[in-house]
Amino acid sequence: MNRNDLRRVDLNLLIVFETLMHERSVTRAAEKLFLGQPAISAALARLRSLFDDPLFVRTGRSMEPTARAGEIFALLSPALDSISTAVSRATDFDPATSKTVFRIGLSDDVEFALLPPLLRRLRGEAPGVVLVIRRANYLLMPGLLASGEISVGVGYTEELPANAKRKVLRRSKPKLLRADSVPGSLSLDDYCSRPHALVSFAGDLSGFIDETLEKLGRKRSVVLAVPQFNGLGTLLAGTDIVATVPDYTAAALTAAGGLRSEDLPVDAQTFELHMAWRGAQDNDPAERWLRSRIQMFCGDPDSLA
């Protein structure tokens, strides 16, 4: 097929194909694209004719792509990214008048501690934009970025889609949170003997600090695991329970009163907070503006020096 032949190819069909590759379901693809199921089914029929291949084979409730579909997707996805970038470059962005809807993935600690100052800045500069926040941890972030459900995410990340970009926003040290009135800092013995609360999206009862303690031949006792940071201060109030949290989260919790933070009685590792975004929107003026504000209000320039 030469470029003149491309005139008979409907770009919307390729968008439907990409969405079906991500969703593996006509129903979910229709919901994602705000179309009816008959429209998606008709588009799939045209795609099968265009590529002379079944493309998807139903297995139970899922539609599994054929080998040919996998080959097409590997070539098509970066091509659509390039088209999106080319179109975006031609579009100006004025924060003061924009009605853009931004879809952002945030880990719970970031949503709790860093979203409020970011939101205040965005409301001041761009009162017409809309933010859609999705809860995202290192397990959920890759899929949300790959499917386009978010354009940018902030949190700890590991593996990302091949076309995603990433940068370090800040390097953070954990802090000890406590609500008791006992004077002085906790010793390592005190820290290990106290009951601990843990914030865990997956309901785990151990974290990185336990690995650090194990190297010292020590352990702690976790008596409470909660899925989010909101309300942690209330839970610790009136108890001898302590919690180990990122420094920026400790700052937000102690600002509300009733809690104090201190350094851990053990040399704990720092960890990186990342911003990751879709390569297709790397040069989008609106997304670049958003990322600059995330860098400004979620990042920590001192830690990046």
XYZ file of C-alpha atoms in Angstrom:
305
model
C 0.000 0.000 0.000
C 1.427 3.417 -0.972
C 0.455 6.757 0.547
C -2.199 7.445 -2.063
C -3.884 4.214 -1.008
C -4.099 5.534 2.547
C -6.967 7.751 1.400
C -9.286 4.757 1.607
C -8.284 3.993 5.202
C -10.456 5.570 7.888
C -8.234 6.720 10.780
C -11.132 6.086 13.157
C -10.874 2.379 12.337
C -7.285 2.350 13.570
C -8.326 4.035 16.798
C -10.962 1.336 17.299
C -8.364 -1.358 16.629
C -5.934 0.117 19.171
C -8.694 0.362 21.768
C -9.765 -3.241 21.173
C -6.149 -4.335 21.646
C -6.132 -2.642 25.063
C -9.640 -3.597 26.210
C -10.073 -7.060 24.594
C -13.828 -6.424 24.681
C -16.317 -4.816 22.282
C -18.355 -3.591 25.249
C -15.444 -1.928 27.024
C -14.102 -0.483 23.777
C -17.514 1.051 23.079
C -17.578 2.602 26.559
C -14.042 3.930 26.172
C -14.777 5.544 22.796
C -18.309 6.695 23.724
C -19.783 4.658 20.872
C -22.464 1.998 20.659
C -21.549 -1.682 20.528
C -22.994 -2.033 16.989
C -20.632 0.709 15.795
C -17.626 -1.114 17.268
C -18.754 -4.425 15.772
C -19.172 -2.777 12.345
C -15.728 -1.204 12.639
C -14.223 -4.583 13.550
C -15.818 -6.146 10.458
C -14.234 -3.436 8.293
C -10.880 -3.940 10.015
C -11.004 -7.673 9.325
C -11.673 -6.928 5.656
C -8.909 -4.310 5.509
C -6.260 -6.576 7.003
C -7.673 -9.863 5.662
C -7.387 -11.452 9.103
C -9.824 -12.295 11.947
C -7.691 -10.050 14.231
C -9.522 -11.197 17.399
C -10.747 -14.630 18.471
C -13.234 -14.941 21.315
C -12.044 -17.088 24.234
C -14.607 -17.082 27.007
C -15.410 -13.457 27.873
C -12.252 -12.067 26.310
C -11.195 -11.397 22.725
C -7.652 -12.625 22.159
C -5.671 -10.991 19.334
C -4.254 -13.104 16.539
C -0.552 -13.127 15.712
C -1.285 -10.771 12.797
C -3.072 -8.359 15.139
C -0.024 -8.311 17.391
C 2.220 -7.449 14.438
C -0.115 -4.656 13.317
C -0.352 -3.222 16.833
C 3.431 -3.122 17.252
C 3.678 -0.965 14.115
C 0.473 1.015 14.530
C 0.771 2.228 18.129
C 3.927 4.351 17.638
C 2.517 5.632 14.321
C -0.631 6.885 16.063
C 1.571 8.471 18.726
C 3.440 10.348 15.989
C 0.194 11.526 14.396
C -1.092 12.719 17.759
C 2.153 14.604 18.395
C 2.091 16.225 14.958
C -1.472 17.448 15.453
C -0.776 18.635 19.003
C 2.146 20.796 17.897
C -0.210 22.846 15.770
C -2.500 23.618 18.694
C -1.906 26.574 20.994
C -2.780 26.363 24.686
C -4.033 29.294 26.730
C -4.492 28.265 30.394
C -6.736 31.226 31.168
C -9.377 30.251 28.602
C -8.830 26.500 28.192
C -11.564 23.944 28.962
C -9.173 20.996 28.643
C -9.910 17.817 30.600
C -6.703 16.427 32.128
C -6.643 12.811 33.266
C -3.991 12.224 35.916
C -2.970 9.103 37.825
C -1.770 9.640 41.394
C -0.619 7.283 44.103
C -2.500 7.764 47.373
C 0.347 9.554 49.141
C 0.655 12.037 46.278
C -3.096 12.623 46.078
C -3.264 13.266 49.816
C -0.153 15.392 50.307
C 0.734 17.012 46.993
C -2.516 17.397 45.031
C -3.950 20.244 47.190
C -1.182 22.797 46.443
C -1.126 21.717 42.795
C -4.896 22.165 42.554
C -4.736 25.662 44.038
C -2.150 26.679 41.438
C -4.113 25.177 38.564
C -7.329 26.863 39.679
C -5.535 30.198 39.755
C -3.984 29.876 36.310
C -6.607 27.842 34.473
C -10.027 28.063 36.157
C -11.767 26.372 33.223
C -9.751 23.138 33.081
C -11.123 19.909 34.511
C -9.056 17.375 36.452
C -9.963 13.690 36.514
C -7.853 11.907 39.138
C -7.348 8.147 38.959
C -5.823 6.126 41.793
C -2.624 4.583 40.462
C 0.191 2.639 42.080
C 3.205 1.019 40.432
C 1.056 -1.943 39.361
C -1.776 0.099 37.818
C 0.232 2.945 36.262
C 1.550 1.068 33.174
C -1.893 -0.088 32.080
C -3.513 3.313 32.621
C -0.822 5.012 30.554
C -0.863 2.379 27.800
C -4.639 2.571 27.395
C -4.746 6.366 27.445
C -6.973 6.457 30.521
C -4.413 8.873 31.958
C -1.912 11.084 30.139
C 0.427 11.565 33.092
C 0.973 9.841 36.433
C 2.836 10.623 39.631
C 4.033 7.951 42.038
C 6.657 5.280 42.461
C 6.998 3.412 39.155
C 8.797 0.334 37.866
C 8.032 -1.022 34.394
C 6.307 1.390 31.995
C 4.974 1.121 28.417
C 7.710 1.292 25.797
C 6.682 4.729 24.562
C 6.268 6.289 28.021
C 8.646 8.893 29.406
C 9.655 9.355 33.022
C 11.547 11.769 35.242
C 12.346 11.946 38.941
C 10.249 14.556 40.770
C 11.837 14.216 44.187
C 13.900 11.951 46.354
C 12.223 11.408 49.668
C 13.172 10.001 53.063
C 10.667 8.283 55.346
C 9.582 9.921 58.580
C 8.189 8.509 61.825
C 4.704 9.704 62.806
C 3.392 9.546 66.373
C 0.506 11.041 68.321
C 1.679 10.339 71.901
C 3.088 12.974 74.252
C 6.135 11.015 75.439
C 9.094 13.427 75.241
C 12.155 12.800 73.102
C 12.725 10.741 69.999
C 12.188 7.011 69.842
C 15.215 4.741 70.098
C 15.504 1.708 67.870
C 14.336 -0.490 70.759
C 11.323 1.773 71.298
C 10.563 1.804 67.582
C 10.584 -1.987 67.349
C 8.507 -2.478 70.498
C 5.785 -0.025 69.497
C 2.739 -1.182 67.489
C 2.834 0.070 63.891
C 0.283 1.212 61.318
C 0.990 0.644 57.631
C -0.617 2.264 54.597
C -0.868 -0.405 51.918
C -2.952 -0.332 48.744
C -2.803 -4.142 48.503
C -3.271 -4.880 52.210
C 0.316 -5.991 52.818
C 1.615 -6.233 56.387
C 5.232 -5.447 55.553
C 7.148 -2.844 53.596
C 10.626 -1.628 52.740
C 11.346 -0.662 56.367
C 10.957 -4.311 57.395
C 13.747 -5.251 54.999
C 15.961 -2.626 56.638
C 15.158 -3.927 60.117
C 15.756 -7.530 59.053
C 19.309 -6.650 58.017
C 19.841 -5.468 61.600
C 18.298 -8.601 63.058
C 15.257 -6.623 64.223
C 11.552 -6.643 63.464
C 8.449 -4.582 64.159
C 4.812 -5.466 64.847
C 2.211 -4.124 62.401
C -1.230 -4.023 64.054
C -3.089 -1.920 61.480
C -3.036 -1.792 57.668
C -5.188 0.796 55.881
C -5.500 1.487 52.140
C -5.024 5.269 52.218
C -3.375 8.094 54.135
C -6.528 10.145 54.623
C -7.642 9.597 58.214
C -4.337 8.180 59.435
C -3.987 11.029 61.938
C -7.365 10.248 63.465
C -6.468 6.568 63.747
C -3.197 7.273 65.565
C -4.746 9.823 67.939
C -4.959 8.596 71.539
C -2.834 5.495 70.873
C 0.819 4.486 71.075
C 0.732 3.329 67.431
C 3.384 4.805 65.152
C 3.590 4.952 61.357
C 6.417 5.317 58.849
C 5.451 7.530 55.914
C 7.111 9.625 53.154
C 8.388 13.001 54.359
C 5.961 15.005 52.205
C 3.042 12.985 53.585
C 4.308 13.500 57.148
C 4.395 17.266 56.513
C 0.762 17.276 55.357
C -0.421 15.128 58.279
C 1.404 17.093 60.977
C 0.133 20.391 59.532
C -3.379 19.322 60.490
C -2.310 19.058 64.155
C -2.305 16.229 66.669
C 0.735 14.483 65.208
C 4.486 15.007 65.246
C 7.155 13.593 62.992
C 10.789 12.735 63.534
C 13.633 10.933 61.810
C 13.650 7.166 61.993
C 16.032 5.578 64.510
C 17.492 3.581 61.626
C 19.247 4.605 58.418
C 16.453 4.046 55.913
C 16.850 4.302 52.163
C 15.566 7.234 50.151
C 13.110 6.531 47.370
C 12.244 8.299 44.146
C 8.896 9.822 43.277
C 8.397 9.769 39.506
C 6.331 11.606 36.937
C 5.543 9.406 33.927
C 3.649 10.385 30.807
C 2.587 9.107 27.400
C 5.149 9.631 24.658
C 2.321 10.543 22.287
C 1.699 13.692 24.318
C 5.299 14.647 24.984
C 5.017 17.812 22.870
C 1.345 18.589 23.451
C 1.286 22.237 24.659
C -1.453 21.618 27.216
C 0.245 18.511 28.610
C 3.605 20.261 28.736
C 2.021 23.074 30.735
C 0.446 20.550 33.118
C 3.731 18.669 33.589
C 5.554 21.937 34.337
C 3.049 22.671 37.118
C 3.358 19.148 38.494
C 7.133 19.586 38.522
C 6.758 22.940 40.281
C 4.319 21.883 43.000
C 4.958 18.161 43.419
C 8.689 18.208 42.835
C 11.448 19.148 45.231
C 14.251 21.067 43.461
C 16.564 20.735 46.490
C 16.472 16.953 46.318
C 17.239 16.971 42.588
C 20.379 19.091 42.836
